[in-house]
Short mmCIF file of C-alpha atoms in Angstrom, two decimals:
data_model
loop_
_atom_site.label_atom_id
_atom_site.label_comp_id
_atom_site.label_asym_id
_atom_site.label_seq_id
_atom_site.Cartn_x
_atom_site.Cartn_y
_atom_site.Cartn_z
CA UNK B 9 99.98 92.28 45.96
CA UNK B 10 97.56 92.50 49.36
CA UNK B 11 97.43 95.57 51.32
CA UNK B 12 98.68 93.62 54.29
CA UNK B 13 101.83 92.26 52.27
CA UNK B 14 102.50 95.79 50.86
CA UNK B 15 102.54 96.84 54.88
CA UNK B 16 104.77 94.11 55.90
CA UNK B 17 107.33 94.89 52.84
CA UNK B 18 107.36 98.64 53.90
CA UNK B 19 108.06 97.64 57.39
CA UNK B 20 111.30 95.34 56.25
CA UNK B 21 112.38 98.16 54.16
CA UNK B 22 112.15 100.93 56.66
CA UNK B 23 113.74 98.42 59.52
CA UNK B 24 116.62 97.85 56.98
CA UNK B 25 117.38 101.41 56.80
CA UNK B 26 117.12 101.82 60.45
CA UNK B 27 119.68 99.15 61.10
CA UNK B 28 122.24 100.35 58.05
CA UNK B 29 121.91 103.87 59.86
CA UNK B 30 122.74 102.28 63.06
CA UNK B 31 125.87 100.45 61.62
CA UNK B 32 126.99 103.64 59.91
CA UNK B 33 126.82 105.37 63.34
CA UNK B 34 128.98 102.33 64.64
CA UNK B 35 131.50 102.60 62.15
CA UNK B 36 131.81 106.33 62.56
CA UNK B 37 132.48 105.92 66.08
CA UNK B 38 135.10 103.09 65.85
CA UNK B 39 137.60 105.72 64.10
CA UNK B 40 137.98 107.54 67.21
CA UNK B 41 140.81 106.31 69.80
CA UNK B 42 141.61 106.44 73.16
CA UNK B 43 139.77 105.21 76.56
CA UNK B 44 137.35 107.93 76.59
CA UNK B 45 136.47 107.50 72.95
CA UNK B 46 135.76 103.77 73.50
CA UNK B 47 133.53 104.49 76.62
CA UNK B 48 131.61 107.08 74.76
CA UNK B 49 130.84 104.77 72.08
CA UNK B 50 129.65 101.87 74.23
CA UNK B 51 127.27 104.40 75.57
CA UNK B 52 126.00 105.56 72.44
CA UNK B 53 125.89 102.00 71.50
CA UNK B 54 123.68 101.27 74.54
CA UNK B 55 121.51 104.11 73.90
CA UNK B 56 120.97 103.07 70.33
CA UNK B 57 119.98 99.37 71.16
CA UNK B 58 117.59 100.71 73.99
CA UNK B 59 115.80 103.14 71.49
CA UNK B 60 115.70 100.66 68.61
CA UNK B 61 112.40 98.95 69.76
CA UNK B 62 110.80 102.47 70.30
CA UNK B 63 112.12 103.50 66.80
CA UNK B 64 110.44 100.37 65.17
CA UNK B 65 107.04 100.76 66.83
CA UNK B 66 107.01 104.50 65.40
CA UNK B 67 107.86 103.05 62.04
CA UNK B 68 104.94 100.62 62.31
CA UNK B 69 102.73 103.26 63.61
CA UNK B 70 103.45 105.47 60.61
CA UNK B 71 102.89 102.41 58.14
CA UNK B 72 100.02 101.21 59.69
CA UNK B 73 98.38 104.73 59.47
CA UNK B 74 95.61 104.80 57.12
CA UNK B 75 94.01 108.01 55.10
CA UNK B 76 91.84 109.71 57.38
CA UNK B 77 88.18 108.27 56.55
CA UNK B 78 84.79 110.20 57.29
CA UNK B 79 83.56 109.29 60.70
CA UNK B 80 80.64 107.54 61.32
CA UNK B 81 78.34 106.83 64.56
CA UNK B 82 78.83 103.53 65.14
CA UNK B 83 76.40 103.37 68.61
CA UNK B 84 79.33 102.66 70.45
CA UNK B 85 77.55 103.63 73.77
CA UNK B 86 74.50 101.43 72.98
CA UNK B 87 76.50 98.65 71.91
CA UNK B 88 78.58 98.81 75.10
CA UNK B 89 75.34 98.99 77.13
CA UNK B 90 74.08 95.94 75.38
CA UNK B 91 77.49 93.81 75.81
CA UNK B 92 77.04 94.65 79.58
CA UNK B 93 73.47 93.51 79.56
CA UNK B 94 74.33 90.31 77.74
CA UNK B 95 77.63 89.16 79.78
CA UNK B 96 78.40 91.38 82.76
CA UNK B 97 75.58 92.53 84.83
CA UNK B 98 73.69 90.62 87.59
CA UNK B 99 70.48 89.87 85.25
CA UNK B 100 72.56 88.72 82.09
CA UNK B 101 70.69 87.72 79.06
CA UNK B 102 73.08 84.84 78.34
CA UNK B 103 73.85 82.12 81.17
CA UNK B 104 77.37 81.63 82.47
CA UNK B 105 77.97 78.43 80.31
CA UNK B 106 77.24 80.41 77.49
CA UNK B 107 79.87 82.97 78.25
CA UNK B 108 82.40 80.21 79.10
CA UNK B 109 81.87 78.68 75.87
CA UNK B 110 81.90 82.08 73.82
CA UNK B 111 84.83 83.67 75.71
CA UNK B 112 86.92 80.19 76.73
CA UNK B 113 87.04 81.04 80.37
CA UNK B 114 84.94 81.96 83.29
CA UNK B 115 83.48 85.10 83.85
CA UNK B 116 85.24 85.47 87.06
CA UNK B 117 88.48 85.25 85.36
CA UNK B 118 87.84 87.89 82.47
CA UNK B 119 86.73 90.11 85.49
CA UNK B 120 89.99 89.29 87.30
CA UNK B 121 91.99 89.96 84.29
CA UNK B 122 90.14 93.08 82.97
CA UNK B 123 90.94 94.85 86.48
CA UNK B 124 94.65 93.86 86.36
CA UNK B 125 95.18 95.31 82.77
CA UNK B 126 93.14 98.23 83.52
CA UNK B 127 95.36 99.20 86.45
CA UNK B 128 98.25 98.41 84.27
CA UNK B 129 97.51 100.12 81.17
CA UNK B 130 95.05 103.43 81.68
CA UNK B 131 94.17 103.24 77.83
CA UNK B 132 91.49 100.41 78.56
CA UNK B 133 89.67 102.60 81.21
CA UNK B 134 86.64 104.72 79.76
CA UNK B 135 87.56 108.10 79.45
CA UNK B 136 85.69 111.35 78.14
CA UNK B 137 86.99 112.52 74.50
CA UNK B 138 87.28 116.27 73.80
CA UNK B 139 83.52 116.51 73.35
CA UNK B 140 82.84 114.99 76.57
CA UNK B 141 81.37 112.29 75.23
CA UNK B 142 82.39 108.76 76.92
CA UNK B 143 84.66 106.53 75.16
CA UNK B 144 84.69 102.49 74.83
CA UNK B 145 84.07 100.50 77.72
CA UNK B 146 87.26 98.26 78.85
CA UNK B 147 84.64 95.43 78.40
CA UNK B 148 84.56 96.24 74.74
CA UNK B 149 88.35 96.72 74.13
CA UNK B 150 89.11 93.33 75.91
CA UNK B 151 86.42 91.24 74.22
CA UNK B 152 87.64 92.41 71.04
CA UNK B 153 91.32 91.35 71.61
CA UNK B 154 89.76 88.20 73.32
CA UNK B 155 88.20 87.48 70.16
CA UNK B 156 90.66 87.95 67.93
CA UNK B 157 93.02 86.08 69.67
CA UNK B 158 90.36 82.98 70.58
CA UNK B 159 88.78 82.86 67.42
CA UNK B 160 91.20 84.56 64.62
CA UNK B 161 88.41 87.03 64.09
CA UNK B 162 89.37 89.80 61.70
CA UNK B 163 88.71 93.83 62.56
CA UNK B 164 85.53 93.96 60.61
CA UNK B 165 84.08 91.11 62.59
CA UNK B 166 85.27 92.64 66.17
CA UNK B 167 83.86 95.98 64.74
CA UNK B 168 80.47 94.35 64.45
CA UNK B 169 80.80 92.86 68.20
CA UNK B 170 82.12 95.84 69.81
CA UNK B 171 81.73 98.74 67.60
CA UNK B 172 85.30 99.79 67.57
CA UNK B 173 87.44 101.12 64.47
CA UNK B 174 90.07 99.16 62.85
CA UNK B 175 92.78 101.27 64.17
CA UNK B 176 91.31 101.07 67.72
CA UNK B 177 91.08 97.17 67.59
CA UNK B 178 94.73 96.74 66.56
CA UNK B 179 96.05 99.12 69.24
CA UNK B 180 93.83 97.44 71.90
CA UNK B 181 95.17 94.03 70.74
CA UNK B 182 98.88 95.14 70.74
CA UNK B 183 98.17 96.71 74.21
CA UNK B 184 96.42 93.85 75.56
CA UNK B 185 99.08 91.57 74.54
CA UNK B 186 101.99 93.75 76.00
CA UNK B 187 99.97 94.04 79.44
CA UNK B 188 99.35 90.21 79.39
CA UNK B 189 103.20 89.63 78.96
CA UNK B 190 104.11 92.10 81.72
CA UNK B 191 101.54 90.92 84.23
CA UNK B 192 101.75 87.04 83.92
CA UNK B 193 104.90 86.32 82.44
CA UNK B 194 106.85 85.37 85.66
CA UNK B 195 103.91 83.20 87.15
CA UNK B 196 102.19 81.66 84.14
CA UNK B 197 103.89 82.11 80.56
CA UNK B 198 106.69 79.83 81.61
CA UNK B 199 107.45 75.99 80.47
CA UNK B 200 105.46 73.59 82.62
CA UNK B 201 107.36 71.57 85.10
CA UNK B 202 106.51 67.76 85.44
CA UNK B 203 104.08 68.58 88.39
CA UNK B 204 102.21 70.88 86.43
CA UNK B 205 102.00 68.41 83.35
CA UNK B 206 100.52 65.58 85.50
CA UNK B 207 98.10 68.21 86.65
CA UNK B 208 97.04 69.42 83.46
CA UNK B 209 96.88 65.53 82.41
CA UNK B 210 94.42 64.80 85.53
CA UNK B 211 92.08 67.88 84.75
CA UNK B 212 91.97 66.77 81.13
CA UNK B 213 90.91 63.23 82.39
CA UNK B 214 88.05 64.69 84.28
#
């Protein structure tokens, strides 16, 4: 059995145990009587449902936590500087049409999304660690997320591009998806209207 299937099986088993514990709590509460007991039961049930997602995420985090490996210098600062020189500073190495082809969007759109995500989740903002060493640039984290979504890149492939560890890559991807859903669901992540479809068809013909 592959490691990914093992992790998924462990997650399924843990989720079943959590659901069984919830059902047991609900059954115990149903043994009480009176309006006050019913009200307390409803309140507890709502709290359990509200915290269910949080508990599931904690379980996933425990399962996905890998054994602590020896750290090695990925030269992340140098790779961040190279990434900026390649695509994001005024005198870039690769022209705009190369950015458009590799990132599947215009650079102005990338910068707009990056700014919104950094304002929404400070995880993507560059910070200093306990040794006063600057961490990853937001361009590195968001580039990693885009490469995984656009090309189906693996964590090792993103590590080569952005110099990020596997856990950091997966956390960046998860937080990126949560931020996109929170920021753009109401405006963009909805079923297109007939007018939208006509606009897309005209754009496709052009």
